[in-house]
CSV table of C-alpha atoms in Angstrom, one decimal:
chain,number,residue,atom,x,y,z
A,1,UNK,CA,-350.3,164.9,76.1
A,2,UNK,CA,-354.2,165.9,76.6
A,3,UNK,CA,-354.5,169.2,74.9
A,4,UNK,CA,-357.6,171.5,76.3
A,5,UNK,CA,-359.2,171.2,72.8
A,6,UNK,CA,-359.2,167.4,72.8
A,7,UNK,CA,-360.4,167.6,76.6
A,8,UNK,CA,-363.3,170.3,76.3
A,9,UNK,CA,-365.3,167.2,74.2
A,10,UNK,CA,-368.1,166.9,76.9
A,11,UNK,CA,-369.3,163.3,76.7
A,12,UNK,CA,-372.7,164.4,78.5
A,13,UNK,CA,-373.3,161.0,80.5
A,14,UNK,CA,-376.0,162.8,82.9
A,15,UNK,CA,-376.4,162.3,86.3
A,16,UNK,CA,-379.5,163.0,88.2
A,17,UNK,CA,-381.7,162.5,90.6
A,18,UNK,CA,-385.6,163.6,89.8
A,19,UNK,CA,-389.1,163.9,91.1
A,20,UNK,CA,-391.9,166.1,90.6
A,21,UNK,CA,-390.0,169.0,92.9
A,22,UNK,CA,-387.0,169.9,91.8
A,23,UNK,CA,-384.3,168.4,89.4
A,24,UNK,CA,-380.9,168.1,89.7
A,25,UNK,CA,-378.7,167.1,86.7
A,26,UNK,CA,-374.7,166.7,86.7
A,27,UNK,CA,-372.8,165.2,84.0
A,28,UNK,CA,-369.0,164.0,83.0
A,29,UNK,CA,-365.9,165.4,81.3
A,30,UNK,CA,-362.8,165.1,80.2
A,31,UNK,CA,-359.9,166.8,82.6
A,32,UNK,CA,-359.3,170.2,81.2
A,33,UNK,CA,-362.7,170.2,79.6
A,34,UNK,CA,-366.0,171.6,80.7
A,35,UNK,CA,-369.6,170.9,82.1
A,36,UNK,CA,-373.1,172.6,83.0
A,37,UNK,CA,-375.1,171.9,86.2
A,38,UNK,CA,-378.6,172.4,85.9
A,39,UNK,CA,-381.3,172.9,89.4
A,40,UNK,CA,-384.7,173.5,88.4
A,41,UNK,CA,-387.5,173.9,91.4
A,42,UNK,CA,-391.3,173.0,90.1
A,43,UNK,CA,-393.2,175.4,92.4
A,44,UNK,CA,-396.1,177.8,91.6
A,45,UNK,CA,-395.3,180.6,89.2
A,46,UNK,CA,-396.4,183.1,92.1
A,47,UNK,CA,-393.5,181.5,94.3
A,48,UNK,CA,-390.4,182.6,95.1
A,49,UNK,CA,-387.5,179.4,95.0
A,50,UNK,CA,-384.2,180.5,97.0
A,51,UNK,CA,-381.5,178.1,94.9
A,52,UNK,CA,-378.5,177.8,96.9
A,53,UNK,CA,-375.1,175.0,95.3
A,54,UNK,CA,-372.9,173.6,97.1
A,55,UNK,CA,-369.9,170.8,96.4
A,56,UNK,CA,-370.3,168.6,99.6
A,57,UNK,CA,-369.2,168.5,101.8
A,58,UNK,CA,-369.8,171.9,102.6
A,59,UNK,CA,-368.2,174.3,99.8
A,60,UNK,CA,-371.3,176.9,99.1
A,61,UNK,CA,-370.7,177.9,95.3
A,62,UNK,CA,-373.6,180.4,94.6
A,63,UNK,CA,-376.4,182.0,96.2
A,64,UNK,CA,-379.3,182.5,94.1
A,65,UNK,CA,-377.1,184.5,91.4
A,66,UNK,CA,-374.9,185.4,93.4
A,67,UNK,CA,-371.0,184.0,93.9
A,68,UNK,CA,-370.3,182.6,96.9
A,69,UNK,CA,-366.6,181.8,95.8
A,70,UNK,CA,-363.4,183.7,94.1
A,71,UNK,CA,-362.5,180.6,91.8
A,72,UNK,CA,-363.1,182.7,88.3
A,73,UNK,CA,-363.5,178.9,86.6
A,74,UNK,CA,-366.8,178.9,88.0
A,75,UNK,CA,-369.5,180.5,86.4
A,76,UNK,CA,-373.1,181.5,86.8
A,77,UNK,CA,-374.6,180.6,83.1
A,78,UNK,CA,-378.0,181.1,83.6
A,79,UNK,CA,-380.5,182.2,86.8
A,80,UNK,CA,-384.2,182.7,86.7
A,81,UNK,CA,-386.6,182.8,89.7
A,82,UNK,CA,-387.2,179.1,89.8
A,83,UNK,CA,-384.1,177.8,87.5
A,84,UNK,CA,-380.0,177.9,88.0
A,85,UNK,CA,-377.6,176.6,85.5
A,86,UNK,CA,-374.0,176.6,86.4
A,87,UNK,CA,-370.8,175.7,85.0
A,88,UNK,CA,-367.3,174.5,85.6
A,89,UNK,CA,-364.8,175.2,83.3
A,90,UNK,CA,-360.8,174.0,83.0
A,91,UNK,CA,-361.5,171.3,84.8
A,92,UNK,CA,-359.0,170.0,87.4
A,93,UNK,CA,-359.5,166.3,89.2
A,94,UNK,CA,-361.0,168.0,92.3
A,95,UNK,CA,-363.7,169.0,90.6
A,96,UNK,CA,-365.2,165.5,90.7
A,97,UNK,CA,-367.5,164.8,93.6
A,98,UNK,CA,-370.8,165.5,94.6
A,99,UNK,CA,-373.0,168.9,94.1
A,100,UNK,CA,-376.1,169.5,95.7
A,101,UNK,CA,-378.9,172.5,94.8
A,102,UNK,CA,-381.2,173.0,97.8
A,103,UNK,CA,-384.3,175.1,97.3
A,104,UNK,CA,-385.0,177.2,100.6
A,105,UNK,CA,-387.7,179.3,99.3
A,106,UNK,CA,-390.3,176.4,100.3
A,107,UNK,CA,-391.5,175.6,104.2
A,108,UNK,CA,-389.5,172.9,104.4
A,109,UNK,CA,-385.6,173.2,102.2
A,110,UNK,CA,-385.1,170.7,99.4
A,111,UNK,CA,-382.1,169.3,98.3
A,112,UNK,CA,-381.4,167.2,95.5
A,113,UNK,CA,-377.3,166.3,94.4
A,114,UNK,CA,-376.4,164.8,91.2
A,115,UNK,CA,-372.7,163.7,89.9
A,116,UNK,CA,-369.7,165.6,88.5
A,117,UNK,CA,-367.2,163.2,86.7
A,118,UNK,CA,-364.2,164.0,85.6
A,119,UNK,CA,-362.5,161.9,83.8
A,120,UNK,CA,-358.5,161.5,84.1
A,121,UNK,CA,-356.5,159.9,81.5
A,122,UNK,CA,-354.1,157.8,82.6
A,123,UNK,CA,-350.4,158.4,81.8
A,124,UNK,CA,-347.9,157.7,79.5
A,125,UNK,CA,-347.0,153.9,79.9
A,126,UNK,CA,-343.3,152.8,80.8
A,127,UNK,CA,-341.8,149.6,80.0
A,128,UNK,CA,-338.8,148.1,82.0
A,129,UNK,CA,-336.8,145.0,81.1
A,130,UNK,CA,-333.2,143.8,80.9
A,131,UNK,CA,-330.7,145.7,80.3
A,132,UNK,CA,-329.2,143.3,77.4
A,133,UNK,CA,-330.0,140.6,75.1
A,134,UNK,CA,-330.9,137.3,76.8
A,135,UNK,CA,-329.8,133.9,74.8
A,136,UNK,CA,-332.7,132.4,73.0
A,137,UNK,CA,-335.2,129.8,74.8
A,138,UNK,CA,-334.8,131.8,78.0
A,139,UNK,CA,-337.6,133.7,79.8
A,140,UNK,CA,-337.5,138.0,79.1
A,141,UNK,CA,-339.3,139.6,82.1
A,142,UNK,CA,-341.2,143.2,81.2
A,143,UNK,CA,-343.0,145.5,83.2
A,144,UNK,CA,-345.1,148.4,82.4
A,145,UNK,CA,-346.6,150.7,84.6
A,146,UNK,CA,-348.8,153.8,84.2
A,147,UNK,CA,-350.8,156.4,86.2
A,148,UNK,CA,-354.4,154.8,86.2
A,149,UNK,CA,-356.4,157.3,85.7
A,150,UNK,CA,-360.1,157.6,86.6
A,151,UNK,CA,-362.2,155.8,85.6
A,152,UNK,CA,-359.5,153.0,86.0
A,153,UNK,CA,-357.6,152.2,82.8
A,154,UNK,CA,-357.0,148.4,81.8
A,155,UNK,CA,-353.5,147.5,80.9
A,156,UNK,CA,-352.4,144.5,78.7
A,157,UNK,CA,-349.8,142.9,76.5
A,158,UNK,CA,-349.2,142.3,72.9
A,159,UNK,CA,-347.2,141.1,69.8
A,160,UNK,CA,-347.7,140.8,67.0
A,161,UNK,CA,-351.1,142.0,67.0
A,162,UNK,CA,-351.7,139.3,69.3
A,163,UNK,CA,-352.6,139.7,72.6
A,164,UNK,CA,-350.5,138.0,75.0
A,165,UNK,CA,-351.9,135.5,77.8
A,166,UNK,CA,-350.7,135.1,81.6
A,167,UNK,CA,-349.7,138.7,82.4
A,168,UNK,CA,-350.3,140.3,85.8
A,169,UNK,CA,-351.8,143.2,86.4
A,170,UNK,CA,-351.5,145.1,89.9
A,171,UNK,CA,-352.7,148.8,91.4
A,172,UNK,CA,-350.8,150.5,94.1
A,173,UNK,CA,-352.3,152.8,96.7
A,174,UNK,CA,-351.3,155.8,94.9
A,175,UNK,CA,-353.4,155.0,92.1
A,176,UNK,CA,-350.4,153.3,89.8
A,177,UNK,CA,-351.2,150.6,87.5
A,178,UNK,CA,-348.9,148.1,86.7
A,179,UNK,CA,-348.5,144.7,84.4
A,180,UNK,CA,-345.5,142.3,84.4
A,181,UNK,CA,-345.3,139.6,81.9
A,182,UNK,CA,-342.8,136.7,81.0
A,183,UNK,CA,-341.9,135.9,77.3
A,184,UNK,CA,-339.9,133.1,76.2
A,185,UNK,CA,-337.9,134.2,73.6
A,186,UNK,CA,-336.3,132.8,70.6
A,187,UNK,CA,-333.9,133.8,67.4
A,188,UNK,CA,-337.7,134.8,65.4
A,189,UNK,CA,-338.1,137.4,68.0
A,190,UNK,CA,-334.7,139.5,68.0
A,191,UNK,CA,-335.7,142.6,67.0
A,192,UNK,CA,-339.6,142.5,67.3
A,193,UNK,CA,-341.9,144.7,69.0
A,194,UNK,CA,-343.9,143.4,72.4
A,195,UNK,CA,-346.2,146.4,73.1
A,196,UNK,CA,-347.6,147.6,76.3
A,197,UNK,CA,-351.4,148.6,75.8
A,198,UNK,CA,-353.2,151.2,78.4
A,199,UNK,CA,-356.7,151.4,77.3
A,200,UNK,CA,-359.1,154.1,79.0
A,201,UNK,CA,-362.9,155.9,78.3
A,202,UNK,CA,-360.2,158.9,76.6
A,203,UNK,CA,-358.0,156.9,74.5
A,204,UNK,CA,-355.6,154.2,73.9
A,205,UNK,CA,-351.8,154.5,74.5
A,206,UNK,CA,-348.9,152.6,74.4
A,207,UNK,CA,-345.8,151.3,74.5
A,208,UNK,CA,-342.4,149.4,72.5
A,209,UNK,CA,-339.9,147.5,73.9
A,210,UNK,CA,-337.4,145.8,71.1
A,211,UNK,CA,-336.8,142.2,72.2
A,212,UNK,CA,-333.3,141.4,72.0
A,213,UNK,CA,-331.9,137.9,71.6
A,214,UNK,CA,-328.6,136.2,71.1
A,215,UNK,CA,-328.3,133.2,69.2
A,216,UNK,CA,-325.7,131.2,66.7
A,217,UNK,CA,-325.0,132.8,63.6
A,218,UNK,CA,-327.4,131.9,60.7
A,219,UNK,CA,-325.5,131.1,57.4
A,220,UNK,CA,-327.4,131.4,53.5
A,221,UNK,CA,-325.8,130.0,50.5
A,222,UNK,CA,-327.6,132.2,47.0
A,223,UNK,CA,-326.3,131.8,43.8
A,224,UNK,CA,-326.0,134.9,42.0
A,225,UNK,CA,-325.1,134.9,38.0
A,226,UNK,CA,-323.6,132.2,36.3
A,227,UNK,CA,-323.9,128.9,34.2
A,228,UNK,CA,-322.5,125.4,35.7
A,229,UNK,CA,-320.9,124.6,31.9
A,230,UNK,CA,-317.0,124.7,31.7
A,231,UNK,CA,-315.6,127.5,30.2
A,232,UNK,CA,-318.5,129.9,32.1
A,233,UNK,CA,-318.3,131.8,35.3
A,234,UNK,CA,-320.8,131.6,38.7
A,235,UNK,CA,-321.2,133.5,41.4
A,236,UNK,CA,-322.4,132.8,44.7
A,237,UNK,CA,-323.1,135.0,48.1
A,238,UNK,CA,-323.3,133.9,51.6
A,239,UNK,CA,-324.8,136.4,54.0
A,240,UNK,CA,-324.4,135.6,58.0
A,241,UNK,CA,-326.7,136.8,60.5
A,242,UNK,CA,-327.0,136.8,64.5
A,243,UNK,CA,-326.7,138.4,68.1
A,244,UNK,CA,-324.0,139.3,69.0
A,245,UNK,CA,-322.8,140.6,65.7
A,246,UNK,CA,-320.8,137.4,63.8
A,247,UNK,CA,-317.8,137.5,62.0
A,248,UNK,CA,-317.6,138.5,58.3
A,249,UNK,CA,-318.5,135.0,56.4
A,250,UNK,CA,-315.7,133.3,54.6
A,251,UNK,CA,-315.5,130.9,52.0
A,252,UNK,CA,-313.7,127.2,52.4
A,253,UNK,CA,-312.6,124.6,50.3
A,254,UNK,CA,-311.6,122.1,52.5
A,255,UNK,CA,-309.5,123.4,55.2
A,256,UNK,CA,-307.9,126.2,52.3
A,257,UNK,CA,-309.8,129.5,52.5
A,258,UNK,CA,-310.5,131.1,49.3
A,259,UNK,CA,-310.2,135.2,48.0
A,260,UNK,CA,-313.6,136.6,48.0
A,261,UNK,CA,-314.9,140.0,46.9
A,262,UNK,CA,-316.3,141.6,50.2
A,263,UNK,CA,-320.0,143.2,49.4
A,264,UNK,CA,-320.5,144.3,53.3
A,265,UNK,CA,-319.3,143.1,56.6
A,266,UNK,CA,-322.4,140.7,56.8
A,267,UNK,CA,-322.0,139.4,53.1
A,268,UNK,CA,-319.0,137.7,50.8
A,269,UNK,CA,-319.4,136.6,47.4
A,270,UNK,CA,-317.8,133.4,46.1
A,271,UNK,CA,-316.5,134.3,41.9
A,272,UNK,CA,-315.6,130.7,40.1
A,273,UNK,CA,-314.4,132.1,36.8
A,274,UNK,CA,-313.6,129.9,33.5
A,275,UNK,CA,-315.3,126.8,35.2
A,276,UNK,CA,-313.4,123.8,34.7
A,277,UNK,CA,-314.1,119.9,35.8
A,278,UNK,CA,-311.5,120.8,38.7
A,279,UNK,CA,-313.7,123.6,39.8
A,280,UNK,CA,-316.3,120.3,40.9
A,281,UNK,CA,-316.7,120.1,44.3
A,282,UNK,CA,-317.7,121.1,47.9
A,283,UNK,CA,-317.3,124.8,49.3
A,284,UNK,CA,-318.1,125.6,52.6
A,285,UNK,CA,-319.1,129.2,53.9
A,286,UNK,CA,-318.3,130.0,57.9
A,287,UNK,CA,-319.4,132.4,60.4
A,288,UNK,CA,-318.9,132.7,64.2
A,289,UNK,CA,-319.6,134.4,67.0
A,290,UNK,CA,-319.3,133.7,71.2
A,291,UNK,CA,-322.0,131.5,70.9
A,292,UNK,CA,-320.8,129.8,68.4
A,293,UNK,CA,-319.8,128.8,64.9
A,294,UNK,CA,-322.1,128.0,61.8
A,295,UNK,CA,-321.1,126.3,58.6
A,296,UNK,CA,-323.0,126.2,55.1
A,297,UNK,CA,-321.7,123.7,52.4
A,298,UNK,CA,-321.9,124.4,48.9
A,299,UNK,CA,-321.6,121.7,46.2
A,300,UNK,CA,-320.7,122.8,42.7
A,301,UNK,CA,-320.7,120.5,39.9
A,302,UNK,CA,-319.5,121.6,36.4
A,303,UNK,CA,-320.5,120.0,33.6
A,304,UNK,CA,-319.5,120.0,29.9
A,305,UNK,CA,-320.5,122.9,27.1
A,306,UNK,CA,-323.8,121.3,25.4
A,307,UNK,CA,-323.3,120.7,21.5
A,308,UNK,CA,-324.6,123.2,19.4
A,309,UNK,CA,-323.7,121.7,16.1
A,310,UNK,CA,-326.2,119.1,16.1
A,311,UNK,CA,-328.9,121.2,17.1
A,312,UNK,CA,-328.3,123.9,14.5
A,313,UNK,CA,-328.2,121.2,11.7
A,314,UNK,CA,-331.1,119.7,13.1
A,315,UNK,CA,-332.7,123.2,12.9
A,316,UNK,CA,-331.8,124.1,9.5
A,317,UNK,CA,-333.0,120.6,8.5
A,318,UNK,CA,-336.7,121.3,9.3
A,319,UNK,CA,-336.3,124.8,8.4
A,320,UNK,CA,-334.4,124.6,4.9
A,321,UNK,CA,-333.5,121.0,3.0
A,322,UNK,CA,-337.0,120.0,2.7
A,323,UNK,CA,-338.2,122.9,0.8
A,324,UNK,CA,-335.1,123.0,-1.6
A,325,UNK,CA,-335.8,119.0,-2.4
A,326,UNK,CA,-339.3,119.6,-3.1
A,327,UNK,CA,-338.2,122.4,-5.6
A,328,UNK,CA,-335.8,120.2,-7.1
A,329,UNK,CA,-338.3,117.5,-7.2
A,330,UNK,CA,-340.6,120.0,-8.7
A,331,UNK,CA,-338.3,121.0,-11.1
A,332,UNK,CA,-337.0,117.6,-12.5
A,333,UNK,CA,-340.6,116.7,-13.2
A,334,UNK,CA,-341.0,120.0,-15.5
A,335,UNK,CA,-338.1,119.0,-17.1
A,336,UNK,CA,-338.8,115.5,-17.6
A,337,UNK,CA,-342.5,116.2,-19.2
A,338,UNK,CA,-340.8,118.8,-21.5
A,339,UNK,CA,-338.4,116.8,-23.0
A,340,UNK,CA,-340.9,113.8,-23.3
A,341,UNK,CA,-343.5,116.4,-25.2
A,342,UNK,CA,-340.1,117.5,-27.4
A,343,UNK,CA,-339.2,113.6,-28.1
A,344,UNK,CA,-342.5,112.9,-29.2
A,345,UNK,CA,-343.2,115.5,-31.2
A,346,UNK,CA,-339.6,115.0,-32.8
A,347,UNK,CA,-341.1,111.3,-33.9
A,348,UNK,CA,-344.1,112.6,-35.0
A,349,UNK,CA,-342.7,114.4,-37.8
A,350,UNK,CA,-339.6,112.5,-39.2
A,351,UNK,CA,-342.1,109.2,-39.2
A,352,UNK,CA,-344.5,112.0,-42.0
A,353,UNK,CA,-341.0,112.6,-44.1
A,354,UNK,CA,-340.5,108.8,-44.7
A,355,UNK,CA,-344.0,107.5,-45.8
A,356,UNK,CA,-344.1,110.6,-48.8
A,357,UNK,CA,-340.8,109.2,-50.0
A,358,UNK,CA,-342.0,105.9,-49.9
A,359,UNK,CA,-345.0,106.8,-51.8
A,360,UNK,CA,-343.2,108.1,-55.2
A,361,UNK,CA,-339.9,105.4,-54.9
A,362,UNK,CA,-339.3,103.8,-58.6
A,363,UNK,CA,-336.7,101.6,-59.0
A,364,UNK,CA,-333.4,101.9,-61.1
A,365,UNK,CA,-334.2,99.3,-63.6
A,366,UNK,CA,-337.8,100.3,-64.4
A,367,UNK,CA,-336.5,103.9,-64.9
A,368,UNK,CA,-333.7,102.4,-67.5
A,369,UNK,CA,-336.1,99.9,-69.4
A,370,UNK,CA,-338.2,103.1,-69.9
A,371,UNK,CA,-335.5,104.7,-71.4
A,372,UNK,CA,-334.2,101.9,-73.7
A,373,UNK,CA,-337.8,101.3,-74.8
A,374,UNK,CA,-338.3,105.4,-75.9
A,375,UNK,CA,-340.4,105.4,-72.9
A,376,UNK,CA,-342.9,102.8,-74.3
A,377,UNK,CA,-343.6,100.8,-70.9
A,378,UNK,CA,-345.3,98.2,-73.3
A,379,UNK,CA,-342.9,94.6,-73.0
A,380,UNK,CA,-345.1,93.1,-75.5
A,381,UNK,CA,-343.5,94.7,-78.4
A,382,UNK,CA,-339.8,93.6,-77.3
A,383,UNK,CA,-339.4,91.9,-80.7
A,384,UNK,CA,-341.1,94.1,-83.6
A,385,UNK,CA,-339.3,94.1,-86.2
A,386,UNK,CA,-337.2,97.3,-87.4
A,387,UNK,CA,-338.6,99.8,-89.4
A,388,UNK,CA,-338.2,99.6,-93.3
């Protein structure tokens, strides 16, 4: 779970204790990991310091730069006459404590200890609860529990996101953390997620348990396809839903079930075809389990096919007669000034023809008196006499 590579991160929260003689300095790290203790005596160059470690209570560790111990994790990374750097590496959980450098190279030995942490992660967590679904509006008791690791982890609950209230949170002697919490449940919850947290200086982990919860079945009417006009076809599906698993829905009308077309064992589908005023009506869709049974009413109503005819004359109306009466309008107006023009000009010239024939008209009895008189026009000379 806590690989060395993720554990040798040194988080170098130093520890120590300090004056002008000599300086001690621990630090902390992950389990696993490793860390660097550092002694460093202020004494005259000319002076000889004697730096001796020890993990208290008594466990010597080196002598000057010398091993005082077989563990090959321990390991001498630096020694001068006045300075000592050691270090621990792989660390285990007994490593943490308390180390101490004492200088005996003055009159008088000085010691100065500093800190080692090491820092455990706390286990996996575990969640316990019952062992099957509970009915809905009942209380689900969980429990989670986990090693609690140094420094000491916090635990809490969640769900969705949300971080639940009233839990209880207890620590054994042997270091084991524990939370209990009580949920009351209902049919929203069956199936969701409430999560046990652990969260610790190394990292967060956790936990799922799926909440399981009986309840009625749930029952949903959709319509598929279709048109309510007779003569057309609908289709409807009910889909039924619920803990424990309900029966596969069926379709009613009245107390006389109806064939269905099965789409799964959680959905039917209702086929009216060639609707008819008959077809009019309530349908009911059922579904039960142990807790119960749940019913969903349909109500169909057929109407008749809307009238295209009118529309589509109505249509071509708009879209046709007018233009081909204003052309026709157009038209009849062409034809009427033409023939007026033609008419007119028709008068125009026979009205020319009569007043030249009126012009040279003589009448029959002038023309003959013209004649009988050898064309003398003269009346006064009616009555000369004859020629001797």
């Amino acid at each position: 779970m806590w690989t060395p590579l993720l554990t040798a991160v040194c988080l170098s929260l130093c520890a120590g204790e300090e004056d002008e003689l000599l300086i001690v300095k621990g630090g902390s790290a992950i389990v696993g990991g490793m860390i660097q203790l550092d002694c460093w005596s202020k004494v005259a160059q000319d002076t000889m310091s004697v730096l001796v470690w020890k993990k208290e209570p008594s466990q010597s560790l080196f002598f000057k730069n010398q091993t005082a111990m077989t563990d090959p994790r321990f390991k001498l990374v630096s020694w001068q006459p006045h300075r000592s750097i050691i270090s621990i590496q792989r660390l285990k959980a007994e490593d943490h404590g308390i180390y101490t450098c004492t200088d005996y190279g003055r009159k008088l030995p000085l010691a100065r200890s500093a800190s080692v942490n090491v820092w455990v992660p706390p286990s996996q967590p575990v969640v316990s609860g019952p062992d099957k679904p509970i009915e809905e509006n009942e209380l689900m008791e969980l429990v989670c529990t986990s090693q609690q690791g140094r420094p000491a982890a916090t635990i809490y609950w969640k769900k969705d996101e949300r971080k639940l209230p009233n839990d209880t949170t207890h620590v054994d002697v042997n270091g084991t953390i524990s939370s209990s919490i009580r949920i009351l449940v209902n049919r929203r919850d069956d199936g969701r997620q409430a999560t046990c947290v652990v969260n610790h200086i190394t990292g967060v982990l956790w936990t799922n348990w799926t909440l399981l919860v009986e309840y009625p079945p749930e029952v949903e009417i959709s319509k598929t396809y279709g048109s309510s006009s007779e003569g057309e076809e609908q289709k409807y599906e009910c889909r039924a839903k619920g803990r424990p698993r309900p029966s596969p829905p069926q379709w009613l009308r009245g107390e006389k079930s109806l064939s269905t077309s099965n789409f799964s064992t959680l959905s039917h589908f209702l086929v009216l075809s060639n609707l008819s005023m008959s077809d009019t009506g309530l349908y009911v869709c059922v579904s039960r389990n142990r807790l119960g049974e749940t019913r969903t009413t349909l109500n169909v109503s057929v109407s008749e096919p809307p009238s295209v005819v009118g529309t589509t004359l109505e249509v071509s109306t708009h879209s046709y007669i007018w233009p081909l009466v204003a052309g026709a309008i157009i038209i009849f107006l062409i034809l009427v000034i033409v023939i007026s023009l033609a008419t007119n000009h028709y008068l125009k010239t026979r009205k020319g023809n009569y007043n030249t024939n009126e012009g040279t008209y003589e009448s029959q009895e002038e023309k003959t008196e013209i004649l009988i008189n050898n064309g003398d026009t003269d009346t006064t000379h009616t009555n000369r006499e004859p020629y001797v």
